[in-house]
Amino acid sequence: MGLSGAIGRSVRFRAAVRAPALAGDAGAFQIVPAAASGISWLHANGASPEYYLPETEGPGCAFVDYDNDGWMDIYLVNSGPCDFYTPRKPLRNALYRNNRDGTFTDVTEKSGLLGNAYGMGVAAGDYDGDGWPDLYVTQYPRSILYHNNGDGTFTDVTERAGVAAPGWATSAVWFDYDNDGRLDLFVCRFADFDKAKNQWCGNRQTGNRVYCIPSVYDSMPSYLFHNNGDGTFTDVSREAGIAQSPGKAWGVVAADTNNDGWMDLFVSNDTVANFLFANRGQGKFEEIGLLAGVAYGAYGNARSGMGVDAADYDQDGRIDLFVANIDHQAFSLYHNNGKETFSDVAARAGIALPTLLMSGWGAKFLDYDNDGEIDLIVADGHPDTKIHERVSDVYYREPMLLFGNTGKGFVNVSPSSGPIFSRRIAGRGLALGDFDNDGSVDVLVGVNGGAPILLRNLAGRENHWLGVRLVGKKANRDAIGAKITCQSGDWKRHRTKVGGGSYISSHDPRVVLGLGRRTTVDWIEVQWPQPSGLVQRIAHPPIDRYITVTEGDPHFV
């Protein structure tokens, strides 16, 4: 079925999956039990006495509509065989098809999306523009590109495409860096690690071994692959200026931070400076993190940056940045001042104090209650399984955090938002997606060495909304970089479709615009990314449903 027909069909099924909250599960987010969802998969991290660092850093997850039926399916990444780990029984990633009734069916074997190494994360994107989302799975020691065949199966095209990205890959993002209308690929590489280079960390006198702080490993450059338009990619990391900045990259988000029409990259690094790769056009990037004020902490210290995201949280027309750090560093909210400078406003915005003892991984801006303001959700958990033995009030398993945007800052609304925000988990990847098509953006969390957590959003149902699926023609088909503006009376809001964000996870490509109590929309306007640049207005769209807007088509579906 075509994309437009699928989205239209999703509206008619919406009422069938509106489930009441479970007893004792009040709050904004409801934990969906595995018995109710049908998701029985478990992450196996292969924890060993050798304390290999990758054991504590995964897994990632994704919402992806792999079969184009208008319903978000789920993909989960597992570990697997490599030089330091031989599973006792075969492990595999998992693809769960959405049954459109709140349940999922495991279709992994048919799909071919099993993985073939020690998996970390996933990035979904239609790199060949055929209308079917493809999957790039980051792994150690080589990653894998799965082409979507459009019949429920995927083919490993890594070698032909040339995107294996040797080494330890973490997050990845699809985005169009050269504005040619095709999705290119950026792959975060972590430290110089393999079994032979594994370091011993801990107390030599007692023999108490722990997972190392990454400062003991050398930095490595990340990868940038240019899409050649014929199913192949060219590694342009050196020519583009990416390889000249080695780091220890965990997270990445692509967004136009200086409003010049070119997609930039914000990369979080662990124990070394964060990077802001400013896209200068002609295929060149300049690393300006230090000058921009996003490289270090307030005292000039390198922090442990993990999950990242980008959004204009205060609606001033400039993209702001967020990065989650490790305990005793506080998370960072970088307000965009213009002229390629940022200020960390986490303290006065209400984010620093609640996060001081936390370690954040998956993180994403979202309007969880559909009131029109951009909020923030974070999955937390320390990478060191024994941290509490050495540091008071810091734990390996930590509760998630939810911050509500008041329009003047953020408020920690976690205590009143559901049991998940008091449950301690080893949270890692976090993906956003409306799996029941009710307009309330749901959340999927990857748990290290455990079962994933699916969270149904109940709060968004209290307000009106409009969901928008964008289909590019001259612009990249996924419309990464598009800006949507919504007008209702004297009220106006805009959202930018960034690439990636969070940590080793991938998200529902649809944009949900929260309307609050407003019952009509005068118009929405889409500014398509280059090479199109088209500004397209849709008058009086319906509310409380999803629509598909195709570049250049005056009608929506």
Coordinates of C-alpha atoms in Angstrom, one line a residue:
M1 CA 0.0 0.0 0.0
G2 CA 1.2 3.5 -0.7
L3 CA 2.3 5.9 2.1
S4 CA -0.6 8.3 1.8
G5 CA -3.2 5.5 2.0
A6 CA -1.5 4.0 5.0
I7 CA -1.6 7.2 6.9
G8 CA -5.2 7.8 6.1
R9 CA -6.0 4.3 7.4
S10 CA -4.3 4.9 10.7
V11 CA -6.9 7.5 11.6
R12 CA -9.7 5.0 11.3
F13 CA -8.0 2.6 13.7
R14 CA -7.2 5.1 16.3
A15 CA -10.1 4.4 18.6
A16 CA -9.4 0.7 18.7
V17 CA -6.2 1.1 20.7
R18 CA -7.2 3.7 23.3
A19 CA -6.6 1.7 26.5
P20 CA -7.5 2.9 30.0
A21 CA -4.7 3.2 32.6
L22 CA -3.9 0.1 34.5
A23 CA -4.9 0.0 38.2
G24 CA -2.3 1.9 40.2
D25 CA -0.6 3.2 37.1
A26 CA -1.8 6.8 37.2
G27 CA 0.3 9.6 35.6
A28 CA 1.4 10.9 32.3
F29 CA 3.0 7.6 31.2
Q30 CA 1.7 4.1 31.6
I31 CA 4.0 1.1 31.6
V32 CA 2.8 -1.4 29.1
P33 CA 3.5 -4.9 30.5
A34 CA 5.2 -7.5 28.2
A35 CA 2.2 -9.7 28.7
A36 CA 0.0 -7.0 27.2
S37 CA 2.3 -5.9 24.3
G38 CA 3.6 -9.3 23.3
I39 CA 7.2 -8.1 23.4
S40 CA 9.1 -10.9 25.2
W41 CA 12.6 -10.0 24.0
L42 CA 15.5 -9.5 26.4
H43 CA 18.8 -7.7 26.0
A44 CA 21.9 -9.9 26.8
N45 CA 25.0 -7.7 27.5
G46 CA 27.4 -10.7 28.1
A47 CA 28.7 -9.2 31.3
S48 CA 32.0 -10.9 32.1
P49 CA 34.8 -10.9 34.8
E50 CA 36.9 -9.0 32.2
Y51 CA 34.6 -5.9 32.3
Y52 CA 34.8 -5.1 28.6
L53 CA 33.4 -1.6 28.3
P54 CA 30.8 -2.3 25.6
E55 CA 29.0 -4.6 28.0
T56 CA 27.5 -1.7 29.9
E57 CA 26.8 0.8 27.1
G58 CA 23.8 -0.7 25.2
P59 CA 21.1 -1.2 23.9
G60 CA 19.5 1.0 21.4
C61 CA 15.9 0.8 20.0
A62 CA 13.7 2.3 17.3
F63 CA 10.2 3.1 16.3
V64 CA 10.0 2.4 12.5
D65 CA 7.1 1.8 10.2
Y66 CA 9.0 -0.8 8.2
D67 CA 5.9 -2.0 6.3
N68 CA 4.3 1.4 5.6
D69 CA 0.9 0.6 7.1
G70 CA 0.8 3.8 9.1
W71 CA 1.6 2.1 12.4
M72 CA 4.9 2.3 14.2
D73 CA 6.7 -1.0 14.6
I74 CA 9.6 -1.7 17.0
Y75 CA 13.2 -2.7 16.5
L76 CA 15.4 -3.8 19.3
V77 CA 19.2 -4.2 19.2
N78 CA 21.1 -7.0 21.0
S79 CA 24.7 -7.8 21.6
G80 CA 26.3 -10.6 19.7
P81 CA 29.5 -12.5 18.8
C82 CA 32.8 -10.6 18.6
D83 CA 36.4 -11.0 19.8
F84 CA 35.5 -10.6 23.5
Y85 CA 32.1 -12.4 23.6
T86 CA 30.9 -15.7 22.4
P87 CA 27.2 -16.1 23.4
R88 CA 26.3 -19.4 24.9
K89 CA 23.3 -19.5 22.6
P90 CA 22.7 -17.5 19.4
L91 CA 21.5 -14.0 20.1
R92 CA 19.5 -11.8 17.7
N93 CA 18.0 -8.4 17.3
A94 CA 14.2 -8.2 17.2
L95 CA 11.7 -6.7 14.8
Y96 CA 8.1 -6.5 16.2
R97 CA 5.2 -5.7 13.8
N98 CA 2.5 -3.5 15.2
N99 CA -0.8 -5.4 15.2
R100 CA -2.8 -2.1 15.5
D101 CA -4.5 -3.2 18.7
G102 CA -1.8 -2.4 21.2
T103 CA 0.1 -5.7 20.7
F104 CA 3.1 -6.7 18.6
T105 CA 4.2 -9.8 16.8
D106 CA 7.9 -10.9 16.4
V107 CA 8.7 -11.1 12.7
T108 CA 12.5 -11.0 13.0
E109 CA 13.2 -14.3 11.3
K110 CA 11.3 -13.4 8.2
S111 CA 12.7 -9.9 8.1
G112 CA 16.4 -11.0 8.2
L113 CA 17.2 -8.2 10.7
L114 CA 19.1 -10.5 13.1
G115 CA 22.4 -8.6 13.4
N116 CA 25.8 -10.2 13.1
A117 CA 28.1 -8.7 15.7
Y118 CA 28.0 -6.9 19.1
G119 CA 25.1 -4.6 18.5
M120 CA 24.7 -1.1 19.9
G121 CA 22.1 1.1 18.2
V122 CA 20.0 1.8 15.1
A123 CA 19.2 4.7 12.7
A124 CA 16.3 4.5 10.3
G125 CA 16.3 6.4 7.0
D126 CA 15.2 6.0 3.4
Y127 CA 18.6 6.4 1.9
D128 CA 17.6 5.4 -1.7
G129 CA 14.3 7.3 -1.7
D130 CA 12.1 4.3 -2.7
G131 CA 9.6 5.0 0.1
W132 CA 10.7 2.2 2.4
P133 CA 12.7 3.0 5.6
D134 CA 16.1 1.3 5.7
L135 CA 18.0 0.4 8.9
Y136 CA 21.6 1.1 9.8
V137 CA 22.6 -1.0 12.8
T138 CA 25.7 0.2 14.7
Q139 CA 27.9 -2.6 16.0
Y140 CA 31.4 -3.6 17.2
P141 CA 33.6 -4.3 15.3
R142 CA 31.7 -3.6 12.1
S143 CA 28.2 -2.1 11.5
I144 CA 25.6 -3.2 9.0
L145 CA 23.2 -1.5 6.5
Y146 CA 19.9 -3.3 5.9
H147 CA 18.0 -2.3 2.7
N148 CA 14.2 -2.6 3.0
N149 CA 12.9 -4.7 0.1
G150 CA 9.3 -3.5 0.6
D151 CA 8.0 -7.1 1.2
G152 CA 8.7 -7.5 4.9
T153 CA 12.3 -8.5 4.3
F154 CA 15.6 -6.7 4.4
T155 CA 18.9 -7.4 2.7
D156 CA 22.4 -6.8 4.1
V157 CA 24.0 -4.4 1.6
T158 CA 26.9 -3.2 3.8
E159 CA 29.7 -4.3 1.6
R160 CA 28.3 -2.9 -1.6
A161 CA 27.3 0.3 0.1
G162 CA 30.7 0.7 1.7
V163 CA 29.4 1.7 5.2
A164 CA 30.8 -1.0 7.5
A165 CA 32.5 1.7 9.7
P166 CA 35.2 -0.5 11.3
G167 CA 35.6 -0.1 15.0
W168 CA 33.2 0.5 17.9
A169 CA 30.2 2.4 16.4
T170 CA 27.6 3.9 18.7
S171 CA 25.0 6.4 17.5
A172 CA 24.4 7.2 13.8
V173 CA 22.3 9.8 12.0
W174 CA 20.9 10.1 8.5
F175 CA 20.9 13.7 7.1
D176 CA 21.6 15.5 3.9
Y177 CA 24.8 17.5 4.5
D178 CA 25.4 18.7 1.0
N179 CA 21.8 19.6 0.1
D180 CA 21.6 17.2 -2.9
G181 CA 18.3 15.7 -1.8
R182 CA 19.9 12.4 -0.7
L183 CA 20.4 11.1 2.9
D184 CA 24.0 10.9 3.9
L185 CA 25.2 9.0 7.0
F186 CA 27.2 10.1 10.0
V187 CA 28.5 7.3 12.3
C188 CA 29.8 8.0 15.8
R189 CA 32.9 6.1 16.7
F190 CA 33.9 5.5 20.3
A191 CA 37.4 4.9 21.6
D192 CA 40.2 2.8 20.2
F193 CA 39.0 -0.5 21.7
D194 CA 39.3 -4.2 21.1
K195 CA 39.9 -7.3 23.3
A196 CA 43.6 -6.9 23.3
K197 CA 43.4 -3.3 24.4
N198 CA 41.0 -3.9 27.3
Q199 CA 42.2 -2.1 30.4
W200 CA 42.2 -3.2 34.0
C201 CA 40.4 -0.7 36.2
G202 CA 39.5 -0.9 39.9
N203 CA 41.4 -1.6 43.1
R204 CA 44.5 -3.6 42.6
Q205 CA 45.0 -4.3 46.3
T206 CA 41.5 -5.9 46.7
G207 CA 41.2 -7.1 43.2
N208 CA 37.8 -5.4 42.9
R209 CA 37.5 -4.7 39.2
V210 CA 35.1 -2.2 37.7
Y211 CA 34.2 -0.8 34.2
C212 CA 36.7 1.8 33.2
I213 CA 36.2 5.5 32.8
P214 CA 36.9 6.0 29.0
S215 CA 39.8 8.3 29.7
V216 CA 42.1 5.3 29.6
Y217 CA 41.3 4.7 25.9
D218 CA 42.5 6.7 22.9
S219 CA 40.1 8.9 21.0
M220 CA 39.0 8.0 17.4
P221 CA 37.5 9.9 14.5
S222 CA 33.9 9.4 13.5
Y223 CA 32.7 8.6 10.0
L224 CA 30.9 10.7 7.4
F225 CA 29.6 8.8 4.3
H226 CA 28.4 10.6 1.2
N227 CA 25.4 9.1 -0.6
N228 CA 26.4 8.6 -4.2
G229 CA 22.8 8.1 -5.4
D230 CA 23.4 4.6 -6.8
G231 CA 23.2 2.5 -3.6
T232 CA 26.8 3.2 -2.7
F233 CA 28.5 5.7 -0.3
T234 CA 31.9 7.3 -0.2
D235 CA 33.8 7.9 3.0
V236 CA 34.4 11.6 3.0
S237 CA 35.4 11.9 6.7
R238 CA 38.8 13.4 5.9
E239 CA 37.9 15.7 3.1
A240 CA 34.9 17.0 5.0
G241 CA 36.9 17.9 8.1
I242 CA 35.4 15.2 10.4
A243 CA 38.4 13.0 10.8
Q244 CA 40.6 15.8 12.0
S245 CA 38.6 15.8 15.3
P246 CA 39.0 12.4 17.0
G247 CA 36.7 11.9 20.0
K248 CA 34.8 9.4 22.1
A249 CA 31.4 9.9 20.6
W250 CA 28.2 8.6 22.1
G251 CA 25.4 10.8 20.7
V252 CA 24.7 12.9 17.6
V253 CA 22.0 15.2 16.4
A254 CA 21.8 16.9 13.0
A255 CA 20.2 20.4 12.9
D256 CA 20.8 23.8 11.3
T257 CA 22.0 25.6 14.4
N258 CA 23.0 28.8 12.6
N259 CA 20.0 29.1 10.2
D260 CA 22.3 29.2 7.1
G261 CA 20.5 26.4 5.3
W262 CA 23.1 23.7 5.9
M263 CA 22.7 20.9 8.5
D264 CA 25.2 21.0 11.3
L265 CA 26.2 18.2 13.7
F266 CA 26.3 18.3 17.5
V267 CA 28.3 15.3 18.9
S268 CA 28.6 14.4 22.6
N269 CA 31.9 13.0 23.7
D270 CA 32.9 11.1 26.9
T271 CA 35.8 12.7 28.9
V272 CA 36.9 14.9 25.9
A273 CA 35.3 18.0 24.4
N274 CA 32.0 17.9 22.7
F275 CA 32.0 18.8 19.0
L276 CA 29.8 21.2 17.1
F277 CA 30.6 20.6 13.4
A278 CA 29.4 23.7 11.6
N279 CA 28.5 22.9 8.0
R280 CA 30.2 25.5 5.7
G281 CA 28.9 24.2 2.4
Q282 CA 31.0 22.7 -0.4
G283 CA 31.2 19.5 1.6
K284 CA 33.2 21.1 4.4
F285 CA 32.7 21.2 8.2
E286 CA 34.4 23.3 10.8
E287 CA 34.6 22.1 14.4
I288 CA 33.6 25.1 16.5
G289 CA 32.6 23.5 19.8
L290 CA 35.0 25.5 21.9
L291 CA 34.2 28.9 20.3
A292 CA 30.5 28.1 20.4
G293 CA 30.6 27.3 24.2
V294 CA 29.4 23.7 24.0
A295 CA 32.7 21.8 24.2
Y296 CA 33.3 22.0 28.0
G297 CA 31.6 22.6 31.3
A298 CA 31.4 26.0 33.0
Y299 CA 34.9 25.5 34.6
G300 CA 36.5 24.5 31.4
N301 CA 36.4 20.8 32.1
A302 CA 35.6 18.0 29.7
R303 CA 32.5 16.2 30.8
S304 CA 31.0 12.8 29.9
G305 CA 28.5 13.7 27.3
M306 CA 26.1 10.9 26.3
G307 CA 22.5 11.5 25.1
V308 CA 21.9 14.6 22.9
D309 CA 19.1 16.4 21.2
A310 CA 18.2 19.7 19.5
A311 CA 15.0 21.8 19.4
D312 CA 13.9 25.4 19.7
Y313 CA 12.5 25.0 23.2
D314 CA 11.8 28.7 23.7
Q315 CA 10.5 29.5 20.2
D316 CA 12.9 32.3 19.5
G317 CA 13.7 31.0 16.0
R318 CA 17.1 29.4 16.9
I319 CA 17.9 25.7 17.6
D320 CA 19.0 25.0 21.1
L321 CA 21.0 21.9 22.3
F322 CA 20.8 19.4 25.1
V323 CA 23.4 16.9 26.4
A324 CA 23.0 14.5 29.3
N325 CA 26.2 14.0 31.3
I326 CA 27.3 11.6 34.1
D327 CA 26.8 12.2 37.8
H328 CA 28.2 15.2 39.6
Q329 CA 28.3 17.1 36.3
A330 CA 24.6 18.0 35.8
F331 CA 23.0 17.9 32.4
S332 CA 23.5 20.8 29.9
L333 CA 20.9 22.9 28.2
Y334 CA 22.7 25.1 25.7
H335 CA 20.6 28.1 24.7
N336 CA 21.4 29.4 21.2
N337 CA 22.4 33.1 21.4
G338 CA 22.8 33.5 17.7
K339 CA 26.1 34.1 15.9
E340 CA 27.2 30.6 16.6
T341 CA 27.4 31.0 20.4
F342 CA 25.5 29.2 23.2
S343 CA 25.1 29.5 26.9
D344 CA 24.5 26.7 29.3
V345 CA 21.3 27.7 31.1
A346 CA 20.6 24.3 32.7
A347 CA 20.8 25.8 36.2
R348 CA 18.4 28.7 35.8
A349 CA 16.1 26.6 33.5
G350 CA 15.5 24.1 36.3
I351 CA 17.4 21.2 34.9
A352 CA 20.8 21.2 36.6
L353 CA 19.9 20.5 40.2
P354 CA 17.6 17.5 39.6
T355 CA 20.3 15.9 37.4
L356 CA 23.3 16.5 39.5
L357 CA 23.6 12.9 40.8
M358 CA 22.2 11.3 37.6
S359 CA 23.8 9.8 34.5
G360 CA 21.7 10.4 31.4
W361 CA 21.6 8.4 28.1
G362 CA 18.6 8.4 25.8
A363 CA 17.1 12.0 25.8
K364 CA 14.6 13.7 23.6
F365 CA 12.6 16.9 23.4
L366 CA 8.9 16.3 23.0
D367 CA 5.6 17.9 23.7
Y368 CA 4.3 15.1 26.0
D369 CA 1.1 16.8 27.0
N370 CA 0.3 18.4 23.7
D371 CA 0.1 21.9 25.2
G372 CA 2.3 23.4 22.5
E373 CA 5.4 23.7 24.7
I374 CA 8.5 21.5 24.1
D375 CA 9.3 19.3 27.1
L376 CA 12.2 16.9 27.8
I377 CA 12.4 13.2 28.8
V378 CA 15.6 11.3 29.8
A379 CA 16.5 7.7 30.4
D380 CA 19.1 7.3 33.1
G381 CA 21.5 4.8 34.6
H382 CA 25.2 4.8 35.5
P383 CA 27.6 2.8 33.4
D384 CA 29.5 1.5 36.4
T385 CA 27.7 -1.4 38.0
K386 CA 29.6 -0.9 41.3
I387 CA 29.4 2.9 41.5
H388 CA 27.4 2.9 44.8
E389 CA 30.2 1.1 46.5
R390 CA 32.4 4.2 46.0
V391 CA 30.1 7.2 45.6
S392 CA 27.2 7.9 47.9
D393 CA 23.7 8.6 46.5
V394 CA 24.8 7.5 43.0
Y395 CA 23.4 4.2 41.6
Y396 CA 23.8 2.0 38.6
R397 CA 20.1 1.8 38.2
E398 CA 18.3 5.2 38.2
P399 CA 14.8 6.5 37.5
M400 CA 13.9 8.3 34.4
L401 CA 13.3 12.1 34.4
L402 CA 10.5 14.2 32.8
F403 CA 10.8 18.0 32.6
G404 CA 7.7 20.1 31.7
N405 CA 8.2 23.3 29.8
T406 CA 6.4 26.2 31.5
G407 CA 7.3 28.7 28.9
K408 CA 9.7 30.3 31.3
G409 CA 11.8 27.3 32.1
F410 CA 11.5 23.6 33.0
V411 CA 9.9 21.9 36.0
N412 CA 10.7 18.4 37.1
V413 CA 7.3 16.7 36.8
S414 CA 8.7 13.2 37.2
P415 CA 7.2 12.5 40.7
S416 CA 3.6 12.9 39.4
S417 CA 4.1 11.4 35.9
G418 CA 3.8 7.7 36.6
P419 CA 5.6 4.7 38.3
I420 CA 8.4 4.6 35.7
F421 CA 9.8 7.7 37.1
S422 CA 10.3 6.1 40.5
R423 CA 11.5 2.7 39.2
R424 CA 15.3 2.3 39.0
I425 CA 16.5 0.9 35.7
A426 CA 19.7 0.7 33.7
G427 CA 18.3 2.9 31.0
R428 CA 20.2 3.4 27.8
G429 CA 18.6 4.0 24.4
L430 CA 15.3 6.0 24.2
A431 CA 13.0 6.3 21.1
L432 CA 9.9 8.4 20.6
G433 CA 6.9 7.1 18.6
D434 CA 3.1 7.1 18.7
F435 CA 2.6 3.4 18.5
D436 CA -1.2 3.6 19.1
N437 CA -1.9 6.5 16.7
D438 CA -3.8 8.6 19.3
G439 CA -1.6 11.7 18.9
S440 CA 0.2 11.2 22.3
V441 CA 3.8 10.5 21.7
D442 CA 4.9 7.3 23.4
V443 CA 8.3 6.2 24.6
L444 CA 10.5 3.1 24.2
V445 CA 13.5 2.5 26.4
G446 CA 16.3 0.1 26.0
V447 CA 17.5 -1.4 29.3
N448 CA 21.0 -2.8 29.7
G449 CA 20.9 -6.6 30.3
G450 CA 17.1 -6.5 30.6
A451 CA 13.7 -6.2 28.9
P452 CA 12.8 -3.0 27.0
I453 CA 10.2 -0.7 28.5
L454 CA 7.2 0.5 26.4
L455 CA 5.5 3.6 27.8
R456 CA 2.0 4.6 26.7
N457 CA 1.5 8.4 26.9
L458 CA -1.8 9.3 28.5
A459 CA -1.2 13.0 29.1
G460 CA -1.3 14.0 25.4
R461 CA -5.0 12.9 25.2
E462 CA -6.1 15.8 27.3
N463 CA -5.3 18.3 24.5
H464 CA -5.8 18.6 20.8
W465 CA -3.1 17.9 18.3
L466 CA -2.2 17.6 14.6
G467 CA 0.2 15.0 13.3
V468 CA 2.2 15.6 10.1
R469 CA 4.0 13.1 7.9
L470 CA 6.3 14.9 5.4
V471 CA 7.3 13.3 2.1
G472 CA 10.1 15.1 0.2
K473 CA 10.5 15.0 -3.5
K474 CA 13.3 17.4 -4.5
A475 CA 14.3 17.6 -0.8
N476 CA 15.4 14.4 0.9
R477 CA 12.4 12.1 1.2
D478 CA 12.5 12.0 5.0
A479 CA 12.4 15.8 5.0
I480 CA 15.1 16.0 7.6
G481 CA 15.7 19.7 8.2
A482 CA 12.1 20.8 7.4
K483 CA 10.5 23.4 9.6
I484 CA 6.7 23.3 10.3
T485 CA 4.9 26.4 11.5
C486 CA 1.4 26.2 12.9
Q487 CA -1.0 29.2 13.3
S488 CA -4.2 29.3 15.3
G489 CA -5.6 32.7 15.9
D490 CA -2.9 34.8 17.5
W491 CA -1.1 31.6 18.7
K492 CA 1.9 30.4 16.6
R493 CA 4.4 27.6 17.2
H494 CA 7.1 26.0 15.0
R495 CA 8.9 22.7 15.1
T496 CA 12.0 21.7 13.2
K497 CA 12.5 18.1 12.1
V498 CA 16.1 17.3 13.3
G499 CA 18.0 14.2 12.3
G500 CA 18.7 11.6 15.0
G501 CA 19.0 12.7 18.6
S502 CA 18.8 10.8 21.9
Y503 CA 21.3 7.9 22.2
I504 CA 21.8 4.9 19.8
S505 CA 18.0 5.1 18.9
S506 CA 15.7 6.1 16.1
H507 CA 12.3 7.8 16.2
D508 CA 8.8 8.0 14.6
P509 CA 9.4 10.3 11.5
R510 CA 6.0 12.0 12.1
V511 CA 5.8 15.4 13.8
V512 CA 3.0 15.9 16.4
L513 CA 2.0 19.5 16.9
G514 CA 0.3 20.0 20.3
L515 CA -2.5 22.5 20.2
G516 CA -3.6 22.7 23.8
R517 CA -7.4 23.5 24.0
R518 CA -7.4 25.1 20.5
T519 CA -10.0 23.4 18.3
T520 CA -9.0 24.9 14.9
V521 CA -5.8 25.5 13.0
D522 CA -5.7 28.4 10.5
W523 CA -2.8 27.0 8.6
I524 CA 0.4 25.1 8.8
E525 CA 3.4 26.0 6.7
V526 CA 6.2 23.7 5.7
Q527 CA 9.6 25.1 4.8
W528 CA 11.2 22.2 2.9
P529 CA 15.0 21.7 3.2
Q530 CA 17.3 22.4 0.4
P531 CA 17.8 21.8 -2.5
S532 CA 14.0 22.5 -2.6
G533 CA 13.6 25.4 -0.2
L534 CA 9.9 25.5 -1.1
V535 CA 7.5 27.1 1.4
Q536 CA 4.2 25.3 1.3
R537 CA 1.1 26.4 3.2
I538 CA -1.9 24.1 4.0
A539 CA -5.0 26.1 5.1
H540 CA -7.5 24.8 7.7
P541 CA -6.1 21.3 8.2
P542 CA -8.1 18.9 10.4
I543 CA -7.1 18.3 14.0
D544 CA -6.8 15.2 16.1
R545 CA -5.5 13.1 13.2
Y546 CA -2.4 12.5 11.1
I547 CA -2.1 14.0 7.6
T548 CA 0.5 13.4 4.9
V549 CA 2.0 16.5 3.2
T550 CA 4.0 15.8 0.0
E551 CA 6.4 18.4 -1.2
G552 CA 4.8 20.5 -4.0
D553 CA 1.3 18.9 -3.7
P554 CA -1.2 21.5 -2.5
H555 CA -3.4 18.7 -1.1
F556 CA -2.9 16.6 2.0
V557 CA -4.0 13.1 2.7

